[in-house]
mmCIF file of C-alpha atoms and ligand atoms in Angstrom:
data_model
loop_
_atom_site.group_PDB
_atom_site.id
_atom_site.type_symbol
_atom_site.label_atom_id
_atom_site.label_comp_id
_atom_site.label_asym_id
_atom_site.label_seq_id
_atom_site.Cartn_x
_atom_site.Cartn_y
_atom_site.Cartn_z
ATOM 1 C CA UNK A 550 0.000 0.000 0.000
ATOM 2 C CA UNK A 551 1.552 3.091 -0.908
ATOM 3 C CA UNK A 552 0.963 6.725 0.699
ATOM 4 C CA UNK A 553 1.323 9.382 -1.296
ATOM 5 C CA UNK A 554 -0.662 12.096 -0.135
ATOM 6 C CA UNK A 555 -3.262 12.329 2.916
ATOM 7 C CA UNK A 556 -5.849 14.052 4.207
ATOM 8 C CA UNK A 557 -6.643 15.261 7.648
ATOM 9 C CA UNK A 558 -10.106 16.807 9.107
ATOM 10 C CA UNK A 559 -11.185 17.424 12.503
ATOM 11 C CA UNK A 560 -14.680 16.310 13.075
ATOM 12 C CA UNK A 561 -17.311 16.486 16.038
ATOM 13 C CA UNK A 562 -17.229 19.181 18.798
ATOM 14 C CA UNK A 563 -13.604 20.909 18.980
ATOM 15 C CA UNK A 564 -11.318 19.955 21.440
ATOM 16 C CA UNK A 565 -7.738 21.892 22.512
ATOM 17 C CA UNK A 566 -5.452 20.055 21.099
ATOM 18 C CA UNK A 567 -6.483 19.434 17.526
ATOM 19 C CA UNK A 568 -4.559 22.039 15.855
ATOM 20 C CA UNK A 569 -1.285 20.306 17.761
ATOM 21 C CA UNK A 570 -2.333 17.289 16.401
ATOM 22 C CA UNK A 571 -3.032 18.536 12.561
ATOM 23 C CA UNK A 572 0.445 20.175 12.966
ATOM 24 C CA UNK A 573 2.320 17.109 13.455
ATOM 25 C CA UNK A 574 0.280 14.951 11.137
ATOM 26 C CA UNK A 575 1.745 17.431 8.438
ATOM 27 C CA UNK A 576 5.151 17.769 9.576
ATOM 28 C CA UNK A 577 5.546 13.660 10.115
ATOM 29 C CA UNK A 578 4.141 13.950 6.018
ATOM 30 C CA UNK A 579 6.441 16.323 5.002
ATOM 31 C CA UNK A 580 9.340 14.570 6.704
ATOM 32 C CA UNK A 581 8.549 11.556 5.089
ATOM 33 C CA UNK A 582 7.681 13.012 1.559
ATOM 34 C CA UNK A 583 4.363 12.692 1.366
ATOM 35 C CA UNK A 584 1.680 15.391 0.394
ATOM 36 C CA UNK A 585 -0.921 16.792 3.103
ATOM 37 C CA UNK A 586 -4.427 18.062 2.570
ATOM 38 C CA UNK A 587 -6.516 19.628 5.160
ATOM 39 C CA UNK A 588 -10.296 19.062 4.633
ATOM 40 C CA UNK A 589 -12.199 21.780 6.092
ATOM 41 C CA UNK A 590 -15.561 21.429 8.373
ATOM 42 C CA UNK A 591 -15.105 17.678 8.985
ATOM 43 C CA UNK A 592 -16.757 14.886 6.792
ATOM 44 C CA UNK A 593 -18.870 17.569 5.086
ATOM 45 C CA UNK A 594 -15.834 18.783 3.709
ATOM 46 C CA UNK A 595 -14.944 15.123 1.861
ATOM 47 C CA UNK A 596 -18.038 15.222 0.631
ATOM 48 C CA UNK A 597 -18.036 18.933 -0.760
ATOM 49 C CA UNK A 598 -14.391 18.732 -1.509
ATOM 50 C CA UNK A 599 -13.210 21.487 0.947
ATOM 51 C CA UNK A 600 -9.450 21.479 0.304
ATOM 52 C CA UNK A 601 -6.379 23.010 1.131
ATOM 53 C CA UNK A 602 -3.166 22.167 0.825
ATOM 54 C CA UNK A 603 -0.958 22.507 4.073
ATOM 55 C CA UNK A 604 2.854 22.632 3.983
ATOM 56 C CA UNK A 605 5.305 23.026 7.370
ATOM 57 C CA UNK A 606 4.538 26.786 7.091
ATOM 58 C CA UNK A 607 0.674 26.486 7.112
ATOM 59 C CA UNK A 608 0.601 24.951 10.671
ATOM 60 C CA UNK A 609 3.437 27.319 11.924
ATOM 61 C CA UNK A 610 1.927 29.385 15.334
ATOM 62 C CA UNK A 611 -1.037 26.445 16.098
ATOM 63 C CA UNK A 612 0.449 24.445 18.265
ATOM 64 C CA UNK A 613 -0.642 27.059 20.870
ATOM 65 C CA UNK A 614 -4.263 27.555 19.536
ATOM 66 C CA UNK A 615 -7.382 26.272 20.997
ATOM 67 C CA UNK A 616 -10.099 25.242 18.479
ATOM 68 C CA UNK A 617 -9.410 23.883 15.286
ATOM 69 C CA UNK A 618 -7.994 25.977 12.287
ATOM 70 C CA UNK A 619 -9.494 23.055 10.031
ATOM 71 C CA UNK A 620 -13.008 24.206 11.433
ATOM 72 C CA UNK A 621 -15.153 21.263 12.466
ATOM 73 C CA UNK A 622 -18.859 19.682 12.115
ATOM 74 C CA UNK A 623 -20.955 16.710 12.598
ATOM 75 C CA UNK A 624 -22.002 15.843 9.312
ATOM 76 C CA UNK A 625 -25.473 14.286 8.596
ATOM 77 C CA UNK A 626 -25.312 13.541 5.149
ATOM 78 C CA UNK A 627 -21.763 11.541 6.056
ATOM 79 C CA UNK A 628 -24.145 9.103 7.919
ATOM 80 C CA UNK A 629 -25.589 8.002 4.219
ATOM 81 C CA UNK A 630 -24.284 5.964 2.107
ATOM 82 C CA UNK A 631 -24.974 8.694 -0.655
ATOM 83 C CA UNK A 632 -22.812 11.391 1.417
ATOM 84 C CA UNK A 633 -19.976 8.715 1.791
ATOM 85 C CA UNK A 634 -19.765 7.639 -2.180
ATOM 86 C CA UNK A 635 -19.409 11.344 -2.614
ATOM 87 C CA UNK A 636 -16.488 11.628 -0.150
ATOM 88 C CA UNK A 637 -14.995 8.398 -1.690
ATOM 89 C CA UNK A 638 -15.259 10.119 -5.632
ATOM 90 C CA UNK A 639 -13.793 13.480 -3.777
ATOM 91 C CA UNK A 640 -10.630 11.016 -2.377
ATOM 92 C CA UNK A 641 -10.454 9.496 -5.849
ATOM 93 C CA UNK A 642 -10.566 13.122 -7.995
ATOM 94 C CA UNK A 643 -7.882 14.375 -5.827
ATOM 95 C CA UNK A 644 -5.972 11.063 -5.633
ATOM 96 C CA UNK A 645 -6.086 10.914 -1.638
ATOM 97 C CA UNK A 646 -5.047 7.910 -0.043
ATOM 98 C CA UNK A 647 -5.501 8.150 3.206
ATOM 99 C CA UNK A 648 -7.304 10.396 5.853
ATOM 100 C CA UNK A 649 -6.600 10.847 9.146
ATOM 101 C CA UNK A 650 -9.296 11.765 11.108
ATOM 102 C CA UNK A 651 -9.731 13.466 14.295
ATOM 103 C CA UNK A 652 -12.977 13.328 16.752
ATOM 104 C CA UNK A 653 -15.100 11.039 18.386
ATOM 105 C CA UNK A 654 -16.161 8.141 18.487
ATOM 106 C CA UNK A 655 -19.137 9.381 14.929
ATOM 107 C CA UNK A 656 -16.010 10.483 13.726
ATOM 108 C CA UNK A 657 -14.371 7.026 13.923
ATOM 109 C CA UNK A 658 -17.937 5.347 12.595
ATOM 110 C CA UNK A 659 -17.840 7.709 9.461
ATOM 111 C CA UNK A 660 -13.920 6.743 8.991
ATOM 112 C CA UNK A 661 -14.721 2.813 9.694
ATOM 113 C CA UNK A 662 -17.282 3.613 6.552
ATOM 114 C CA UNK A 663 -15.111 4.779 4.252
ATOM 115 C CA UNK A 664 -12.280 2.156 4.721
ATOM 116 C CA UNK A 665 -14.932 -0.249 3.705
ATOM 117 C CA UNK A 666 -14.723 1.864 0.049
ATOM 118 C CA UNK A 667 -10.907 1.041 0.108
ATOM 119 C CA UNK A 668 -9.141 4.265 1.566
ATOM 120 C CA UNK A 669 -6.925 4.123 3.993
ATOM 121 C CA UNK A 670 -8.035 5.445 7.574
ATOM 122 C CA UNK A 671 -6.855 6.026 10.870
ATOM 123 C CA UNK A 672 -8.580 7.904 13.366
ATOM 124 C CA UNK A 673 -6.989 9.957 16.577
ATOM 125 C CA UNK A 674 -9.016 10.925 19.891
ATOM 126 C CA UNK A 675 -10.329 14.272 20.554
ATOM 127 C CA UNK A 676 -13.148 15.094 23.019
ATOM 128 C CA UNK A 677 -13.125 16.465 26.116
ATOM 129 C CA UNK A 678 -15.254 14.240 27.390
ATOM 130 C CA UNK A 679 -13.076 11.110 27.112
ATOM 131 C CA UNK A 680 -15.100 8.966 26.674
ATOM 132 C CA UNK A 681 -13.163 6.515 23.845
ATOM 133 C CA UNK A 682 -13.332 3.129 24.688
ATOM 134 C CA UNK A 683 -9.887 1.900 23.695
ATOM 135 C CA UNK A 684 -8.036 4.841 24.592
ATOM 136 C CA UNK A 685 -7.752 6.340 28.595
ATOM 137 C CA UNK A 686 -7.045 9.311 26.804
ATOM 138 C CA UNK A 687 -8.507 12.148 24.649
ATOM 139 C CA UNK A 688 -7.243 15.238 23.285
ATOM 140 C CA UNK A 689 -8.417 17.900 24.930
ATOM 141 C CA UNK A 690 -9.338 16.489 28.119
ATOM 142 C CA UNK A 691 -6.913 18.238 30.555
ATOM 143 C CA UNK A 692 -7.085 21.022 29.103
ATOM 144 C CA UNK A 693 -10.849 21.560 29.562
ATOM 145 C CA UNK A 694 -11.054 19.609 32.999
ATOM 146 C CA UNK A 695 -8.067 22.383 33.919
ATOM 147 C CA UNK A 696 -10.212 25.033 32.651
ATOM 148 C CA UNK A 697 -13.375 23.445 34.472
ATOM 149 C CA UNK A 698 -10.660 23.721 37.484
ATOM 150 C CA UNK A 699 -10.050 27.025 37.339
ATOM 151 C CA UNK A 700 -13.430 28.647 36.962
ATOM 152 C CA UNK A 701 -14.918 25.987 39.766
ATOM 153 C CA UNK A 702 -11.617 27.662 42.215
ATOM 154 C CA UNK A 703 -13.206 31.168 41.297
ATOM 155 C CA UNK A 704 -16.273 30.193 42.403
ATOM 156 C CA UNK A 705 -15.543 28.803 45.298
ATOM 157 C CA UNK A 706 -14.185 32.340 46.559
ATOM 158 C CA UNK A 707 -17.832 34.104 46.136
ATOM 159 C CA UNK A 708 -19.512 30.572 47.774
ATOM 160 C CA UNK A 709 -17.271 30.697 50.510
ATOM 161 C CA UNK A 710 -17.971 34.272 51.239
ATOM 162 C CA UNK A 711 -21.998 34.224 51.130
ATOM 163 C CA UNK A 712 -21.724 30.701 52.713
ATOM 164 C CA UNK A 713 -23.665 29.431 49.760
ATOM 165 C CA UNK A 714 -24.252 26.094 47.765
ATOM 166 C CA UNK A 715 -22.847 26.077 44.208
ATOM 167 C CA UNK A 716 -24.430 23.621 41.731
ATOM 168 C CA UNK A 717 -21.961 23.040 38.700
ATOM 169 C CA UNK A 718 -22.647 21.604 35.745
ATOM 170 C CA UNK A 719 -19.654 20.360 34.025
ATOM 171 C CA UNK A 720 -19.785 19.239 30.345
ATOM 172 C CA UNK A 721 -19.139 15.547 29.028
ATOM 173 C CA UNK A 722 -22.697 14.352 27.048
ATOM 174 C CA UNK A 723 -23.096 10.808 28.367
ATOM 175 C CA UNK A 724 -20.075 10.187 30.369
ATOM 176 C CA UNK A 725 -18.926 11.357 33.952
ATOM 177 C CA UNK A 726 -15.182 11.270 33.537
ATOM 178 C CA UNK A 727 -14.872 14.846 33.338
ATOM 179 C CA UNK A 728 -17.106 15.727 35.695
ATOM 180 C CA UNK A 729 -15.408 13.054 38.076
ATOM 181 C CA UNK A 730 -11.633 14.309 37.706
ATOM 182 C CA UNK A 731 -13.233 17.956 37.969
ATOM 183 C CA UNK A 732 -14.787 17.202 41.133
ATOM 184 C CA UNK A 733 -11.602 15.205 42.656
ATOM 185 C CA UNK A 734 -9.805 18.412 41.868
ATOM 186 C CA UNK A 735 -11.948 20.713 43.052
ATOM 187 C CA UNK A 736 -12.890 18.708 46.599
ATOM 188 C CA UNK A 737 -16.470 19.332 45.700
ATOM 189 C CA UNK A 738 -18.915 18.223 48.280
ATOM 190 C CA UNK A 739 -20.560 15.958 45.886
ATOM 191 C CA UNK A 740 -20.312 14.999 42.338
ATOM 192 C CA UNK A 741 -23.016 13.515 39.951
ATOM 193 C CA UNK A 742 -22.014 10.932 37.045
ATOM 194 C CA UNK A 743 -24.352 9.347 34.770
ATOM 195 C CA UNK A 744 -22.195 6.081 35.323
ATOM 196 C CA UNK A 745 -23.006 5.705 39.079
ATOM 197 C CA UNK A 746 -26.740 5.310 40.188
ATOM 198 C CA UNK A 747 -27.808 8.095 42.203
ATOM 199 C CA UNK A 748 -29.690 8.364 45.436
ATOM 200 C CA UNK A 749 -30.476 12.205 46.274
ATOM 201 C CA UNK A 750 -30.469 11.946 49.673
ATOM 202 C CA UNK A 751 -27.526 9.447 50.169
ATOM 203 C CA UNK A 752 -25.477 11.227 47.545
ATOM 204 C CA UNK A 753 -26.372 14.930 48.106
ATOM 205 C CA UNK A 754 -28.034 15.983 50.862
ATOM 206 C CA UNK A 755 -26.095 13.488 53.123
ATOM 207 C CA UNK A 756 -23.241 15.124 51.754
ATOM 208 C CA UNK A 757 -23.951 18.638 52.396
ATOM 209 C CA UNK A 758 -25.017 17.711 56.000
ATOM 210 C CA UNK A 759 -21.845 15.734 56.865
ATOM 211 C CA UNK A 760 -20.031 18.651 55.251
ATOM 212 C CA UNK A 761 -22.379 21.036 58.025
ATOM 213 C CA UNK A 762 -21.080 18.741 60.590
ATOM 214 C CA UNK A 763 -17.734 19.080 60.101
ATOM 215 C CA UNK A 764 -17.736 22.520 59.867
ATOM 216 C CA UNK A 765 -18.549 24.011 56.656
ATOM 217 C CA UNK A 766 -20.926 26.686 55.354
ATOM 218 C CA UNK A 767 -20.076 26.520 51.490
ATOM 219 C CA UNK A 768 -20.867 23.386 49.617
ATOM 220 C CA UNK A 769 -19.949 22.337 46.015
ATOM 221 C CA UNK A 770 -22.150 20.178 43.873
ATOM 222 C CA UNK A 771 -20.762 19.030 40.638
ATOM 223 C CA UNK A 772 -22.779 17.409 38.063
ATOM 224 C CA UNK A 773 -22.552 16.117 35.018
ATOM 225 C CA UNK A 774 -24.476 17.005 32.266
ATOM 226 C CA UNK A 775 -25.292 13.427 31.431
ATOM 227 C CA UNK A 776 -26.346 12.951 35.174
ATOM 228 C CA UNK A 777 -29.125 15.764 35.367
ATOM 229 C CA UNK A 778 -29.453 19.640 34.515
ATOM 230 C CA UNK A 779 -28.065 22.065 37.620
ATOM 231 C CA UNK A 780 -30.687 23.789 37.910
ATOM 232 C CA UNK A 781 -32.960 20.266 38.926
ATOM 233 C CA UNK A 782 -30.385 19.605 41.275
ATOM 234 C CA UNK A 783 -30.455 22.853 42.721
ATOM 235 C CA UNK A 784 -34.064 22.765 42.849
ATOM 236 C CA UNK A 785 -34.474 19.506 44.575
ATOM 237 C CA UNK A 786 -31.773 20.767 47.274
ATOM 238 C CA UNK A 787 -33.642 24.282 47.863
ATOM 239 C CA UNK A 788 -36.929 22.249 48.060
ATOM 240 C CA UNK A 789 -35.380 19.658 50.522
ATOM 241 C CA UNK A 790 -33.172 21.376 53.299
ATOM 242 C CA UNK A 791 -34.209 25.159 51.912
ATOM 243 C CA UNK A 792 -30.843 26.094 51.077
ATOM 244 C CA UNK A 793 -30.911 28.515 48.149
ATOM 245 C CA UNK A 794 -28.197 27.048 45.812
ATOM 246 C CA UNK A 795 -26.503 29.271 42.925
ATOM 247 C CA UNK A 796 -26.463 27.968 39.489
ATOM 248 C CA UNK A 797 -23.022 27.624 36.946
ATOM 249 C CA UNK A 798 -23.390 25.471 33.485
ATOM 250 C CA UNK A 799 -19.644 25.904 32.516
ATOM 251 C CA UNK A 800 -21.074 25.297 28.900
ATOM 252 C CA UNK A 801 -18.678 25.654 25.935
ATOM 253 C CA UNK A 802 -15.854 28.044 27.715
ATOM 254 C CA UNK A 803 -14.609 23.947 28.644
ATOM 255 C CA UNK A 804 -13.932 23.587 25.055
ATOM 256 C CA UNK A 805 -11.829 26.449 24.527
ATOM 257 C CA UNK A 806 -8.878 28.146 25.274
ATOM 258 C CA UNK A 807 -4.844 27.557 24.575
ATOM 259 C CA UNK A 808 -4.111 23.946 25.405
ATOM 260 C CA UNK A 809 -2.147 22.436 28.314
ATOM 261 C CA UNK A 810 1.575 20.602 27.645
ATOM 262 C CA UNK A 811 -0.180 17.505 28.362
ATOM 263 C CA UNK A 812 -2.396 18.258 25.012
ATOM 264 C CA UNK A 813 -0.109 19.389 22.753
ATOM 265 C CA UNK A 814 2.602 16.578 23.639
ATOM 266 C CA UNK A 815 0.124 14.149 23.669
ATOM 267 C CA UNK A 816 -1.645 15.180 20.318
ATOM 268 C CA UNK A 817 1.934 15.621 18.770
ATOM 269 C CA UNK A 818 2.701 12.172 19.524
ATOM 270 C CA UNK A 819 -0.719 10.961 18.099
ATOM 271 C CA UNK A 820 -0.325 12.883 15.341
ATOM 272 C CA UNK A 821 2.981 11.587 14.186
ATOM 273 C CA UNK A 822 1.869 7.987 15.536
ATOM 274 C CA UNK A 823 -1.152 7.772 12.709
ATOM 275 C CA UNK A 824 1.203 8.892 9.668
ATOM 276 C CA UNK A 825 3.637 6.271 11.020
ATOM 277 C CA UNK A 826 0.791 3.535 10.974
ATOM 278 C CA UNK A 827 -0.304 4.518 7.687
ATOM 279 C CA UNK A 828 3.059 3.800 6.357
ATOM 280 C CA UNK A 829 3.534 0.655 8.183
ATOM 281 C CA UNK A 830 0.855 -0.166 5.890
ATOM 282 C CA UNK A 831 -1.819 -0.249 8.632
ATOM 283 C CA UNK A 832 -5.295 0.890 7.821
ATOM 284 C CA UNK A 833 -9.009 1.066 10.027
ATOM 285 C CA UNK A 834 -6.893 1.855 13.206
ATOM 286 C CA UNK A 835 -7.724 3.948 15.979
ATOM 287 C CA UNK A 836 -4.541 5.693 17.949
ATOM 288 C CA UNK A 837 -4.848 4.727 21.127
ATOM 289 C CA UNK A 838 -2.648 5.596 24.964
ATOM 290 C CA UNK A 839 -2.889 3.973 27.954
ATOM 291 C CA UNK A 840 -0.430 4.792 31.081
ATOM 292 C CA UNK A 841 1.716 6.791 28.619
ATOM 293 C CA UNK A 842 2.456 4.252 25.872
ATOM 294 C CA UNK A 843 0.618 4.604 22.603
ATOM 295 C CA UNK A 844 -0.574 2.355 20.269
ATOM 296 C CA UNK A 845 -3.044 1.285 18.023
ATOM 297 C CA UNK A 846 -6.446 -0.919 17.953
ATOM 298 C CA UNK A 847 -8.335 -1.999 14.896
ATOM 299 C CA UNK A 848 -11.798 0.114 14.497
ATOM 300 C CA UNK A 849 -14.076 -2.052 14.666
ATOM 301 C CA UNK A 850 -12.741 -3.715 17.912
ATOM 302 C CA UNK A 851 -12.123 0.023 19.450
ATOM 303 C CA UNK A 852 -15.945 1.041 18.752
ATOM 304 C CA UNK A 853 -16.953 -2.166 20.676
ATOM 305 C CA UNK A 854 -15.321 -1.600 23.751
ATOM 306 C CA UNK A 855 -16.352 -0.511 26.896
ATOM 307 C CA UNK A 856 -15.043 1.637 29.672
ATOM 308 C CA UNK A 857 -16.081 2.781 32.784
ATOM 309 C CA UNK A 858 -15.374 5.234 35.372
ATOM 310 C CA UNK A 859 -12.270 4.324 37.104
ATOM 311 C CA UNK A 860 -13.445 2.190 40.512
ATOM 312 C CA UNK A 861 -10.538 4.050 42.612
ATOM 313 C CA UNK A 862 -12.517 7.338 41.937
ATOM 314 C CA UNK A 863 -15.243 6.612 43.031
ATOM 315 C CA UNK A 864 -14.011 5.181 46.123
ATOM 316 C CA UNK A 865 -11.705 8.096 46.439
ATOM 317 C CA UNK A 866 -14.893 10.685 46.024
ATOM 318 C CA UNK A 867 -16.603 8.117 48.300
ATOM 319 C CA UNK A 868 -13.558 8.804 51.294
ATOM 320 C CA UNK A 869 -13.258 12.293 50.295
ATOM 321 C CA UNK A 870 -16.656 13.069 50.355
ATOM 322 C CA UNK A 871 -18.043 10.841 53.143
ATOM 323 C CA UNK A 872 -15.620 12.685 56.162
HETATM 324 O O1 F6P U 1897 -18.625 16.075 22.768
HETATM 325 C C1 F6P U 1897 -18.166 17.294 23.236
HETATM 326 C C2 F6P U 1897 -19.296 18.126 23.787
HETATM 327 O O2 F6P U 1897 -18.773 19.352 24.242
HETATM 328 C C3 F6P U 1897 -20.132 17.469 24.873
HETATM 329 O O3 F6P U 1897 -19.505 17.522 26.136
HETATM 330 C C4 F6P U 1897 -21.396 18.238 24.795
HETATM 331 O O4 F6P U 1897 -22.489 17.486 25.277
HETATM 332 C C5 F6P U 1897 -21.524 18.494 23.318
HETATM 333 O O5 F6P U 1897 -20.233 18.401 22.763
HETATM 334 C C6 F6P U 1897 -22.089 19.847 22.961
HETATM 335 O O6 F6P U 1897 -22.251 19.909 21.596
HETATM 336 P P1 F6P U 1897 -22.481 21.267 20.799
HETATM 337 O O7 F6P U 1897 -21.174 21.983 20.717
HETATM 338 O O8 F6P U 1897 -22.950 20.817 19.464
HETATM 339 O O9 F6P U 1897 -23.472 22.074 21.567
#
């Protein structure tokens, strides 16, 4: 299988990181001698033929950047078989390859499609939500969970000061693991994760009262926004113990910003990792890290797996929580 020139799109919601990553996909190209496209807005942009050609200079000044300089979308019409034969006569026109996509795991089911039409495919993690199977982790994760970090310390301040409840609702669709590392970091009172059943009183209002108990008059509730909306939460709490809880949805500012070392090092690595696949003659792979060694899975196998919340968090919440 030859590779001659590739093409790399960032799809799903943005995540710091990704322009780190795009950089060293086209610098591990270039090194190697092979040609680099971007495709712009994700899958829609294979199937529109949104095209530019990137060289070293092009991705000069991004490692830096937050968001994604290829833009990004969730494409609908990639989900049909119609919108995928036009991305595979785009690929064949141009005389791509290969694409390397970034995203999620839609992303991942759009590039598993495509392979199936005979290009070459590997796909990198980016989400702040982390929740990819056959990776522990995503790009973009730290540096939203630090940013989650810093505006839950702010709040804290005000809380302290009126001796109020906070309810925060910290971003992550389905999955609790950023809610779960935010609320480790932040020593919140409580946190909600769609992963762990919850029992208001055990998990909440206990909380808040054996925080009372041992002295406190500011309590933080973090939830996730697969576990329940905020402002429920802070409505069941005012309508239970008539505290008058203030609510925060960190909302998108999680997804933004200038990412962390940990993102760009880690993107740069999976970013040169997928070119290096590609010319080991590997295609339908997903880059993959666990306990800082990287590696890759096949697809299909990485869309089947399962993870979970980490059991040592939750017991660590559980001793942290339950003073
Ligand atoms: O998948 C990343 C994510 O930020 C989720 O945490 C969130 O549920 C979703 O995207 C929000 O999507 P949108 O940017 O389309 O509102």
């Amino acid at each position: 299988m030859s590779v001659k020139r590739i093409g790399v799109l960032t799809s799903g919601g943005d995540a710091p990181g990704m322009n780190a990553c795009v950089r060293a996909v086209v610098r591990t190209a270039i090194y190697h001698g092979i040609e680099c496209y971007g495709i712009r807005r994700g899958w829609n942009g294979l199937i529109s033929g949104d095209i530019i050609r990137l060289d070293e200079k092009s991705v000069a000044h991004t490692i830096n950047r937050g968001g994604t300089i290829l833009y990004t979308a969730r494409s609908e019409e990639f989900m049909t078989e119609k919108g995928q034969r036009k991305a595979v006569s785009t690929c064949k026109f141009l005389g791509l390859d290969s694409i390397i996509a970034i995203g999620g795991d839609g992303t991942f089911r759009g590039a598993r499609a495509l392979s199936k039409y005979g290009i070459n495919v590997i796909g990198i993690p980016g989400t702040i939500d982390n929740d990819i199977s056959c990776t522990n982790y995503c790009i973009g994760f730290d540096t939203a969970a630090n940013t989650a970090i810093e505006c839950i310390d702010k709040l804290r301040d005000t809380m302290q000061s009126h001796e109020r409840c906070s309810v925060v609702e910290v971003m992550g669709r389905n999955a609790g693991y950023l809610a779960m590392y935010v609320g480790l970091a932040v020593g919140a009172t409580a946190v909600l994760v769609p992963e762990e059943p919850i029992d208001f009183d055990r998990d909440v209002i206990e909380k808040i009262r054996q925080a009372r108990f041992n002295g406190f008059t500011h309590y933080m509730i973090v939830v996730a926004e697969g576990a329940g909306s905020a402002a429920d939460i802070a409505k069941r709490i005012k309508d239970t113990i008539e505290l008058d809880p203030r609510v925060t949805v960190l909302g998108h500012i999680q997804r933004g910003g200038s990412p962390t070392g940990r993102d760009r090092v880690n993107a740069t690595k999976m970013g040169y990792l997928a070119v290096e696949l590609l010319l080991q003659g590997k295609n339908n792979r997903i880059v993959c890290t666990h306990d800082g060694c990287f590696s890759d899975v096949d697809i299909d196998e990485g869309l089947a797996m399962k993870k979970n919340i980490q059991q040592m968090e939750v017991d660590v919440l559980a001793a942290m929580t339950g003073i």
